[in-house]
Amino acid sequence: MAGRTNTPGQSVSQRLLAILGCFDVAHPALSLTEVARRSGLPVSTARRLIGELHGWGGLERLDDGRYRIGMRLWTIGSLAPQQRGLREAALPHMHDLFQATQENIQLTVPEGDQALCIEKISSDKAVPTQTHIGGRLPLHATGVGKAILAFSGKELLASLAEEGLARLTPYTITQPGRLTAALAEVRRTGLAYSHEEMTLGAVSVAAPILGLDGTVRAALGIVAHSRTALDRLAPAVRTAALGIARSIG
Amino acid sequence: MAGRTNTPGQSVSQRLLAILGCFDVAHPALSLTEVARRSGLPVSTARRLIGELHGWGGLERLDDGRYRIGMRLWTIGSLAPQQRGLREAALPHMHDLFQATQENIQLTVPEGDQALCIEKISSDKAVPTQTHIGGRLPLHATGVGKAILAFSGKELLASLAEEGLARLTPYTITQPGRLTAALAEVRRTGLAYSHEEMTLGAVSVAAPILGLDGTVRAALGIVAHSRTALDRLAPAVRTAALGIARSIG
């Protein structure tokens, strides 16, 4: 009886949500077969539910037959409250920072044991990154992640350490003791660095955006070529992050 | 048998989507009772489906017991393709325009018989508007709307005229003949105006963003106090709109 239940309502809506959950930054377009595989649903069920989502405007069909998230879900998602105020307060500061540096500017918020990118400004000249709006970044290996982790409860670091700190490049900090020391320095200076710890060739500097009660609301970071002198960018990032914190009050 | 069906799967997923559809810019937070009323579902059904959406992260519960769209739907919605490229191309131009004018800057796309706002930059000093990201604007009464309407098929204007052009202020153009003439002028000049036709005290100037094939992809507009000399702003709006069109290619 696995996968079946006497309350078909519950089961069907969970299947529908499972289909939406198949799509992410790494998988923005999926075929019916891929949706069925990723959701664990029979192809016939996936086909019917995709059809309903498509009819409602939640999915769009591409010319090659694959599906993408549609305008209707974008519109509904844009109603999510936290992002709204924070983004609107942050964007002017992010553009100032971009104009001054011409580097990748990222705004991220804590989400579970990762950092979620909610806004990004970039240009063709900036170093390529793996970051997209709606994408997630590891806390231990990125500037924005460390800025969040340093101002989060100790339990978060402990749980990350227990899961194991994944080695993403030869420079990733994978020893909890070294990470703890680095985070103390972040708290002392208000600045967090990543020296090719996430991506070879890219470095970053970030600053936390703290609420009035001292909790970390977000982190603002710059990602640049590894040849960049981050010391030159750090005061600008810190200034912009403080400006955003003041705007959100 | 109205409202019931022999294919409970179809029915349940449509009910779940109906619950999501209750939320919009004018109704970003709703109680269980309000969701039931707006969706036409029995309270018990609404309660169960809201519970599922909440457990999945699609809805968040506020302290007063109402619900709002949650982070998970924001993340999934951010995968919608059109908005992504257009927004990223447009934002730098929008910020240039904002820095030069300090007025409300709006980016909208055609959606059915309305204009959907997908990005907005504003400040405390700018005139208050009714526009929010994810919100919709009438085509016949706004600068961005007329910029879209002027470059859409004649069928769209005909269907709007048939529905009736709603009078939103004493200055709204409600006669199809006058609107047709105004749209011809928009096509000739590449600029669309609204003179307190949407909101008393606010005027706007907008320009279409056309694809290489001549179809209208979006419209960029400024909304300002009615005392503003729009002629001074018009070349800047047009320039920025052409810059965005070039960026998206």
PDB file of C-alpha atoms in Angstrom, chain A residues 93-103 105 190-191 193 205-207 220-222 229-244:
ATOM      1  CA  HIS A  93      22.634  50.202  -2.334  1.00  0.00           C
ATOM      2  CA  MET A  94      23.484  47.198  -4.506  1.00  0.00           C
ATOM      3  CA  HIS A  95      23.510  49.354  -7.624  1.00  0.00           C
ATOM      4  CA  ASP A  96      25.724  51.950  -5.976  1.00  0.00           C
ATOM      5  CA  LEU A  97      28.120  49.152  -5.091  1.00  0.00           C
ATOM      6  CA  PHE A  98      27.962  47.750  -8.603  1.00  0.00           C
ATOM      7  CA  GLN A  99      28.650  51.133 -10.165  1.00  0.00           C
ATOM      8  CA  ALA A 100      31.643  51.618  -7.873  1.00  0.00           C
ATOM      9  CA  THR A 101      33.128  48.147  -8.418  1.00  0.00           C
ATOM     10  CA  GLN A 102      31.635  46.556 -11.590  1.00  0.00           C
ATOM     11  CA  GLU A 103      31.828  43.203  -9.793  1.00  0.00           C
ATOM     12  CA  ILE A 105      26.922  41.833  -6.138  1.00  0.00           C
ATOM     13  CA  GLY A 190      31.999  42.724  10.477  1.00  0.00           C
ATOM     14  CA  LEU A 191      33.511  41.297   7.279  1.00  0.00           C
ATOM     15  CA  TYR A 193      35.992  36.532   3.186  1.00  0.00           C
ATOM     16  CA  VAL A 205      34.029  39.694   0.694  1.00  0.00           C
ATOM     17  CA  ALA A 206      30.681  40.059   2.462  1.00  0.00           C
ATOM     18  CA  ALA A 207      29.043  41.802   5.372  1.00  0.00           C
ATOM     19  CA  LEU A 220      25.592  41.356   1.094  1.00  0.00           C
ATOM     20  CA  GLY A 221      28.658  40.213  -0.824  1.00  0.00           C
ATOM     21  CA  ILE A 222      30.930  40.921  -3.766  1.00  0.00           C
ATOM     22  CA  ALA A 229      42.523  43.255  -3.842  1.00  0.00           C
ATOM     23  CA  LEU A 230      39.555  42.568  -1.558  1.00  0.00           C
ATOM     24  CA  ASP A 231      40.811  45.086   1.016  1.00  0.00           C
ATOM     25  CA  ARG A 232      39.939  47.791  -1.463  1.00  0.00           C
ATOM     26  CA  LEU A 233      36.329  46.517  -1.790  1.00  0.00           C
ATOM     27  CA  ALA A 234      35.676  45.628   1.858  1.00  0.00           C
ATOM     28  CA  PRO A 235      34.797  49.120   3.173  1.00  0.00           C
ATOM     29  CA  ALA A 236      32.328  49.620   0.296  1.00  0.00           C
ATOM     30  CA  VAL A 237      30.573  46.313   1.044  1.00  0.00           C
ATOM     31  CA  ARG A 238      30.384  47.083   4.766  1.00  0.00           C
ATOM     32  CA  THR A 239      29.042  50.582   4.064  1.00  0.00           C
ATOM     33  CA  ALA A 240      26.347  49.295   1.698  1.00  0.00           C
ATOM     34  CA  ALA A 241      25.319  46.546   4.160  1.00  0.00           C
ATOM     35  CA  LEU A 242      24.993  49.087   6.978  1.00  0.00           C
ATOM     36  CA  GLY A 243      22.967  51.327   4.665  1.00  0.00           C
ATOM     37  CA  ILE A 244      20.575  48.460   3.893  1.00  0.00           C
TER      38      ILE A 244
END
